[in-house]
Coordinates of C-alpha atoms in Angstrom, one line a residue:
X32 CA 16.6 -59.5 35.1
X33 CA 15.2 -56.2 36.2
X34 CA 15.5 -53.3 33.8
X35 CA 17.6 -50.7 35.6
X36 CA 16.1 -48.0 33.5
X37 CA 12.6 -48.8 34.6
X38 CA 13.2 -49.8 38.3
X39 CA 15.3 -48.4 41.1
X40 CA 18.5 -50.1 41.9
X41 CA 17.1 -51.5 45.1
X42 CA 14.3 -53.3 43.4
X43 CA 11.7 -50.8 44.6
X44 CA 8.8 -49.2 42.7
X45 CA 9.3 -48.2 39.0
X46 CA 10.6 -44.7 38.5
X47 CA 8.7 -42.1 36.5
X48 CA 9.3 -42.3 32.7
X49 CA 11.6 -39.6 31.3
X50 CA 9.8 -36.9 29.3
X51 CA 12.1 -37.7 26.4
X52 CA 10.2 -41.1 26.1
X53 CA 7.4 -39.1 24.4
X54 CA 9.0 -36.4 22.3
X55 CA 6.3 -36.6 19.7
X56 CA 3.5 -36.1 22.2
X57 CA 5.2 -33.0 23.6
X58 CA 5.8 -31.6 20.1
X59 CA 2.1 -32.1 19.2
X60 CA 1.0 -30.4 22.4
X61 CA 3.3 -27.5 21.6
X62 CA 1.9 -27.2 18.1
X63 CA -1.7 -27.2 19.4
X64 CA -0.9 -24.5 21.9
X65 CA 0.7 -22.4 19.2
X66 CA -2.2 -22.9 16.8
X67 CA -4.7 -22.0 19.6
X68 CA -2.8 -18.9 20.5
X69 CA -2.5 -17.9 16.8
X70 CA -6.2 -18.5 16.2
X71 CA -7.1 -16.4 19.3
X72 CA -4.9 -13.5 18.1
X73 CA -6.4 -13.7 14.7
X74 CA -9.9 -13.5 16.1
X75 CA -9.0 -10.6 18.3
X76 CA -7.6 -8.8 15.3
X77 CA -10.8 -9.4 13.4
X78 CA -12.9 -8.0 16.2
X79 CA -10.7 -4.9 16.5
X80 CA -10.9 -4.5 12.7
X81 CA -14.7 -4.6 12.5
X82 CA -15.5 -3.1 15.9
X83 CA -16.1 0.2 14.3
X84 CA -18.5 -1.4 11.8
X85 CA -20.6 -2.8 14.7
X86 CA -20.9 0.7 16.3
X87 CA -21.8 2.2 12.9
X88 CA -24.5 -0.5 12.3
X89 CA -26.0 0.1 15.7
X90 CA -26.1 3.9 15.3
X91 CA -27.5 3.7 11.8
X92 CA -30.2 1.3 12.8
X93 CA -31.3 3.5 15.7
X94 CA -31.3 6.7 13.7
X95 CA -33.2 5.3 10.8
X96 CA -35.9 4.0 13.2
X97 CA -36.2 7.4 14.8
X98 CA -36.4 9.2 11.5
X99 CA -39.1 6.9 10.1
X100 CA -41.1 6.6 13.3
X101 CA -40.8 10.0 14.9
X102 CA -40.4 12.3 11.9
X103 CA -42.3 10.5 9.1
X104 CA -44.8 8.8 11.5
X105 CA -44.7 5.4 9.9
X106 CA -46.1 3.1 12.5
X107 CA -44.0 0.0 12.0
X108 CA -40.5 1.1 10.8
X109 CA -39.0 -2.3 10.5
X110 CA -37.5 -2.1 7.1
X111 CA -35.5 1.1 7.7
X112 CA -33.1 -0.4 10.3
X113 CA -32.8 -3.5 8.1
X114 CA -31.9 -1.4 5.1
X115 CA -29.4 0.6 7.1
X116 CA -27.7 -2.6 8.4
X117 CA -27.8 -4.1 5.0
X118 CA -26.0 -1.1 3.5
X119 CA -23.3 -1.2 6.2
X120 CA -22.9 -5.0 5.8
X121 CA -21.6 -4.4 2.2
X122 CA -17.9 -4.3 1.8
X123 CA -16.2 -1.0 2.6
X124 CA -16.1 0.8 -0.7
X125 CA -19.4 -0.7 -1.9
X126 CA -21.8 1.1 0.4
X127 CA -22.9 3.9 -1.9
X128 CA -23.5 1.3 -4.6
X129 CA -25.4 -0.9 -2.1
X130 CA -27.7 2.0 -1.2
X131 CA -28.6 2.6 -4.9
X132 CA -29.1 -1.1 -5.5
X133 CA -31.3 -1.3 -2.4
X134 CA -33.5 1.4 -3.6
X135 CA -33.7 0.1 -7.2
X136 CA -34.5 -3.4 -6.0
X137 CA -37.3 -2.2 -3.7
X138 CA -38.7 0.0 -6.4
X139 CA -38.9 -2.9 -8.8
X140 CA -40.5 -5.2 -6.2
X141 CA -43.1 -2.6 -5.2
X142 CA -43.9 -1.8 -8.9
X143 CA -44.3 -5.4 -10.0
X144 CA -46.1 -6.5 -6.8
X145 CA -48.6 -3.6 -6.7
X146 CA -49.5 -3.8 -10.4
X147 CA -50.0 -7.6 -10.5
X148 CA -52.0 -7.6 -7.2
X149 CA -54.5 -5.2 -8.9
X150 CA -54.9 -7.6 -11.8
X151 CA -54.7 -11.1 -10.5
X152 CA -55.4 -10.8 -6.8
X153 CA -53.7 -12.8 -4.0
X154 CA -52.9 -16.4 -3.4
X155 CA -50.1 -18.9 -3.6
X156 CA -49.7 -19.0 -7.4
X157 CA -50.1 -15.2 -7.5
X158 CA -47.2 -15.0 -5.1
X159 CA -45.0 -17.3 -7.2
X160 CA -45.8 -15.3 -10.4
X161 CA -45.1 -11.9 -8.7
X162 CA -41.7 -13.1 -7.4
X163 CA -40.7 -14.6 -10.8
X164 CA -41.6 -11.5 -12.7
X165 CA -39.9 -9.2 -10.1
X166 CA -36.6 -11.2 -10.4
X167 CA -36.8 -11.3 -14.2
X168 CA -37.4 -7.6 -14.5
X169 CA -34.5 -6.9 -12.1
X170 CA -32.2 -9.2 -14.1
X171 CA -33.4 -7.5 -17.4
X172 CA -32.4 -4.1 -16.0
X173 CA -28.9 -5.5 -15.4
X174 CA -29.3 -5.6 -11.7
X175 CA -26.6 -7.2 -9.5
X176 CA -27.4 -10.0 -7.0
X177 CA -28.3 -7.4 -4.3
X178 CA -30.9 -5.8 -6.7
X179 CA -32.4 -9.1 -7.5
X180 CA -32.6 -10.1 -3.8
X181 CA -34.3 -6.9 -2.8
X182 CA -36.7 -7.0 -5.7
X183 CA -37.7 -10.6 -4.9
X184 CA -38.0 -9.9 -1.1
X185 CA -40.0 -6.8 -1.6
X186 CA -42.4 -8.6 -4.0
X187 CA -42.9 -11.3 -1.4
X188 CA -43.8 -8.6 1.2
X189 CA -46.2 -6.8 -1.1
X190 CA -47.9 -10.0 -2.1
X191 CA -48.3 -11.4 1.3
X192 CA -48.9 -8.4 3.6
X193 CA -50.8 -6.0 1.3
X194 CA -54.1 -7.8 1.9
X195 CA -53.9 -7.2 5.6
X196 CA -51.7 -4.0 5.8
X197 CA -53.0 -1.0 3.9
X198 CA -50.7 1.3 1.9
X199 CA -47.6 -0.9 2.4
X200 CA -45.9 0.2 -0.8
X201 CA -44.9 3.7 0.0
X202 CA -43.7 3.0 3.5
X203 CA -41.5 0.1 2.2
X204 CA -39.9 2.4 -0.4
X205 CA -39.4 5.2 2.2
X206 CA -37.9 2.7 4.6
X207 CA -35.3 1.6 2.1
X208 CA -34.5 5.2 1.1
X209 CA -34.1 6.4 4.7
X210 CA -32.2 3.4 5.9
X211 CA -29.6 3.7 3.0
X212 CA -29.2 7.4 3.4
X213 CA -28.8 7.3 7.2
X214 CA -26.2 4.5 6.8
X215 CA -24.2 6.7 4.4
X216 CA -24.6 9.7 6.8
X217 CA -23.2 7.7 9.7
X218 CA -20.2 6.5 7.7
X219 CA -19.5 9.8 6.0
X220 CA -20.2 12.3 8.8
X221 CA -21.0 10.9 12.3
X222 CA -18.5 8.0 12.4
X223 CA -16.3 8.3 9.3
X224 CA -13.7 5.8 8.6
X225 CA -10.1 6.9 8.5
X226 CA -9.2 6.0 4.9
X227 CA -5.4 6.0 5.6
X228 CA -5.9 3.6 8.5
X229 CA -8.1 1.3 6.3
X230 CA -5.4 1.2 3.7
X231 CA -2.6 0.6 6.2
X232 CA -4.5 -2.3 7.8
X233 CA -5.2 -4.0 4.4
X234 CA -1.8 -3.3 2.7
X235 CA 0.4 -4.4 5.6
X236 CA -0.2 -8.2 5.2
X237 CA 0.4 -8.0 1.4
X238 CA 3.6 -6.0 1.6
X239 CA 4.9 -8.0 4.6
X240 CA 4.3 -11.2 2.6
X241 CA 6.1 -9.8 -0.4
X242 CA 9.2 -8.5 1.5
X243 CA 9.5 -11.7 3.5
X244 CA 9.6 -14.0 0.5
X245 CA 12.0 -11.7 -1.3
X246 CA 14.3 -11.9 1.8
X247 CA 14.0 -15.7 1.8
X248 CA 14.9 -15.8 -1.9
X249 CA 17.9 -13.5 -1.5
X250 CA 19.2 -15.8 1.3
X251 CA 18.7 -18.8 -1.0
X252 CA 20.7 -17.2 -3.8
X253 CA 23.5 -16.2 -1.4
X254 CA 23.8 -19.7 0.0
X255 CA 23.1 -21.6 -3.3
X256 CA 20.3 -23.4 -1.5
X257 CA 17.0 -23.8 -3.4
X258 CA 14.9 -24.9 -0.4
X259 CA 14.1 -21.5 1.1
X260 CA 13.3 -20.1 -2.4
X261 CA 11.0 -23.1 -3.0
X262 CA 9.2 -22.4 0.2
X263 CA 8.9 -18.7 -0.6
X264 CA 7.3 -19.6 -3.9
X265 CA 4.6 -21.6 -2.1
X266 CA 4.0 -18.9 0.4
X267 CA 3.7 -16.2 -2.3
X268 CA 1.1 -18.3 -4.2
X269 CA -1.2 -18.1 -1.2
X270 CA -1.7 -14.3 -1.5
X271 CA -5.2 -14.1 -2.9
X272 CA -6.7 -13.1 0.5
X273 CA -4.1 -10.3 1.0
X274 CA -4.6 -8.9 -2.5
X275 CA -8.4 -9.1 -2.2
X276 CA -8.3 -7.2 1.1
X277 CA -6.1 -4.5 -0.4
X278 CA -8.3 -4.0 -3.4
X279 CA -11.4 -3.7 -1.2
X280 CA -9.6 -1.3 1.1
X281 CA -8.6 1.0 -1.9
X282 CA -12.3 1.1 -2.8
X283 CA -13.3 1.9 0.8
X284 CA -10.6 4.6 1.0
X285 CA -11.8 6.3 -2.1
X286 CA -15.4 6.1 -0.9
X287 CA -14.6 7.5 2.5
X288 CA -12.5 10.3 1.1
X289 CA -15.3 11.2 -1.4
X290 CA -18.3 11.0 1.0
X291 CA -16.7 12.3 4.2
X292 CA -16.1 16.1 4.4
X293 CA -13.5 15.4 7.1
X294 CA -11.3 13.5 4.6
X295 CA -12.0 15.4 1.4
X296 CA -8.5 17.0 1.5
X297 CA -6.9 13.5 1.4
X298 CA -8.4 12.5 -1.9
X299 CA -5.4 13.8 -3.9
X300 CA -2.8 13.4 -1.2
X301 CA -1.7 10.3 0.7
X302 CA -5.0 8.4 0.3
X303 CA -5.0 9.1 -3.5
X304 CA -1.4 7.8 -3.9
X305 CA -2.1 4.8 -1.7
X306 CA -5.3 3.9 -3.4
X307 CA -3.7 3.9 -6.8
X308 CA -1.0 1.6 -5.7
X309 CA -3.1 -1.6 -5.4
X310 CA -2.9 -2.6 -9.1
X311 CA 0.9 -2.1 -9.4
X312 CA 1.5 -3.9 -6.1
X313 CA -0.6 -6.8 -7.5
X314 CA 1.7 -6.9 -10.6
X315 CA 4.8 -6.7 -8.4
X316 CA 3.6 -9.8 -6.5
X317 CA 3.0 -11.7 -9.7
X318 CA 6.4 -10.7 -11.2
X319 CA 8.1 -11.6 -7.9
X320 CA 6.5 -15.1 -8.3
X321 CA 8.3 -15.5 -11.6
X322 CA 11.5 -14.1 -10.1
X323 CA 11.4 -16.7 -7.3
X324 CA 10.6 -19.6 -9.7
X325 CA 13.6 -18.8 -11.9
X326 CA 15.8 -18.4 -8.8
X327 CA 14.9 -22.0 -7.9
X328 CA 15.8 -23.1 -11.4
X329 CA 19.2 -21.3 -11.6
X330 CA 20.2 -22.8 -8.2
X331 CA 19.1 -26.3 -9.1
X332 CA 20.8 -26.0 -12.6
X333 CA 24.1 -24.9 -11.1
X334 CA 24.1 -21.6 -13.0
X335 CA 26.5 -18.8 -12.0
X336 CA 25.1 -16.6 -9.2
X337 CA 27.1 -13.4 -9.0
X338 CA 27.1 -11.7 -5.6
X339 CA 25.2 -8.7 -6.7
X340 CA 22.2 -10.8 -7.7
X341 CA 21.3 -11.7 -4.1
X342 CA 22.0 -8.1 -3.1
X343 CA 19.6 -6.9 -5.8
X344 CA 16.8 -9.1 -4.3
X345 CA 17.7 -7.9 -0.8
X346 CA 17.5 -4.3 -1.9
X347 CA 14.1 -5.1 -3.5
X348 CA 12.8 -6.5 -0.2
X349 CA 14.0 -3.4 1.6
X350 CA 12.3 -1.1 -1.0
X351 CA 9.0 -2.9 -0.3
X352 CA 9.4 -2.4 3.5
X353 CA 10.2 1.3 2.9
X354 CA 7.1 1.6 0.7
X355 CA 4.9 0.2 3.5
X356 CA 6.4 2.5 6.1
X357 CA 6.2 5.7 4.0
X358 CA 2.6 4.9 2.9
X359 CA 1.6 4.3 6.5
X360 CA 3.1 7.7 7.5
X361 CA 1.4 9.5 4.7
X362 CA 4.7 10.6 3.2
X363 CA 5.6 10.6 -0.5
X364 CA 7.7 7.4 -0.9
X365 CA 10.9 9.0 -2.2
X366 CA 13.2 6.8 -0.1
X367 CA 11.4 3.7 -1.4
X368 CA 12.1 4.8 -5.0
X369 CA 15.8 5.3 -4.2
X370 CA 16.0 1.9 -2.6
X371 CA 14.2 0.2 -5.5
X372 CA 16.7 1.8 -8.0
X373 CA 19.6 0.4 -5.9
X374 CA 18.1 -3.0 -6.6
X375 CA 18.2 -2.3 -10.3
X376 CA 21.8 -1.1 -10.1
X377 CA 22.8 -4.3 -8.4
X378 CA 20.9 -6.4 -10.9
X379 CA 22.8 -4.6 -13.7
X380 CA 26.1 -5.4 -12.0
X381 CA 25.1 -9.1 -11.7
X382 CA 24.1 -9.2 -15.4
X383 CA 27.4 -7.7 -16.5
X384 CA 29.4 -10.1 -14.3
X385 CA 27.7 -12.9 -16.3
X386 CA 24.6 -15.0 -15.7
X387 CA 23.0 -18.0 -17.3
X388 CA 19.5 -18.4 -18.8
X389 CA 17.5 -18.4 -15.6
X390 CA 19.8 -15.8 -14.1
X391 CA 19.0 -13.4 -17.0
X392 CA 15.3 -14.0 -16.2
X393 CA 15.8 -13.2 -12.5
X394 CA 17.6 -9.9 -13.5
X395 CA 14.8 -9.0 -15.9
X396 CA 12.2 -9.7 -13.2
X397 CA 14.0 -7.5 -10.7
X398 CA 13.8 -4.7 -13.3
X399 CA 10.1 -5.4 -14.0
X400 CA 9.2 -5.6 -10.3
X401 CA 11.0 -2.3 -9.5
X402 CA 9.1 -0.7 -12.4
X403 CA 5.9 -1.9 -10.8
X404 CA 6.9 -0.5 -7.4
X405 CA 7.9 2.9 -8.9
X406 CA 4.4 3.1 -10.5
X407 CA 3.0 2.2 -7.0
X408 CA 4.9 5.3 -5.6
X409 CA 3.1 7.5 -8.1
X410 CA 5.3 7.6 -11.2
X411 CA 3.9 7.0 -14.6
X412 CA 4.7 3.7 -16.3
X413 CA 6.7 5.5 -19.0
X414 CA 8.8 7.5 -16.5
X415 CA 9.3 4.4 -14.3
X416 CA 10.6 2.4 -17.3
X417 CA 12.9 5.2 -18.3
X418 CA 14.4 5.5 -14.8
X419 CA 14.9 1.8 -14.5
X420 CA 16.7 1.6 -17.9
X421 CA 19.0 4.4 -16.8
X422 CA 19.8 2.8 -13.4
X423 CA 20.5 -0.6 -15.0
X424 CA 23.2 0.7 -17.2
X425 CA 24.8 -1.2 -20.2
X426 CA 22.9 -4.2 -21.5
X427 CA 25.9 -5.9 -23.1
X428 CA 28.1 -8.0 -20.8
X429 CA 31.8 -7.4 -21.1
X430 CA 33.8 -9.9 -23.2
X431 CA 34.8 -13.0 -21.2
X432 CA 31.9 -12.6 -18.7
X433 CA 30.7 -15.8 -17.1
X434 CA 27.7 -17.6 -18.6

């Protein structure tokens, strides 16, 4: 008997299989397209983010070469451009430190290499001894990995090139000094970073992640469904990259507003407030993790969930969004403070309606997270705690309250 689904009614050629015969294949193709598009967008964002760094590196390399070759008349100014690019390759916020480390490392390598060459001569075992001593001295002086690398590399150059290139020591040191200084000049004066833009770019992912997971938890509490809160807990745990980027950006913003005359006026204004917010935001994310874990527990344990509890978490998410917007605009985050205190008021209402063990922890974590956010807006810890206590209200639930 002919299968009517596979052949035409007149016994002719088989018809084309319906697309629904392979739903898994279509879904896989859709996922692959989505991942490819997301990966491409991520790469384009990265290129846009570091495009300025590429221009800075090119300009610093060219200027350092010109200074050493045309002004100081060093015939082979190879190390000056290398030093400039090495300084700019450091994380934003570490460039001044990298320049100092570069100079110290080169000085140690030159000193050890030159002294030992005068005593023991050249050769393979002399090279090994010079490098070992240069690294040991750099470590003894408390040098970082960058200092140790520069000391060892310079010692190698001195030990291998000094026999054929006369007076290498001073040019090498001058190259390192000029390269580092030119790199700082480029970043501070010629092509300075906008510290507020650096902070916005880094803080946005962290604050978006925090507000999104708080929203998911508020929905879970409102619907008594632990699944969204459980997923939010997993998402929030994967925040190391966002926090690392934020910490590095605060260092970069401080450095840019300190070195660049164009941004000196911002050190104690928006950039200063923003840069000081990294640590309390980190604490807020950790306390939110506890809040979400206990939300999962209270839902799974069937504890009472007063309506104001989910409202408190929703208000907390909105406070985070307002904080992001007001920081980005360079405004003092007064509205974010007011919104955060609404979350505390709602948490106090939920507590007084009656909560169980995990519910009490959620309420306490709302208070603690709000305190962190208030510190991020510029309040002192003492003032933030006092304002939170006042907004929360009475600590004793009324008689007959649930839980």
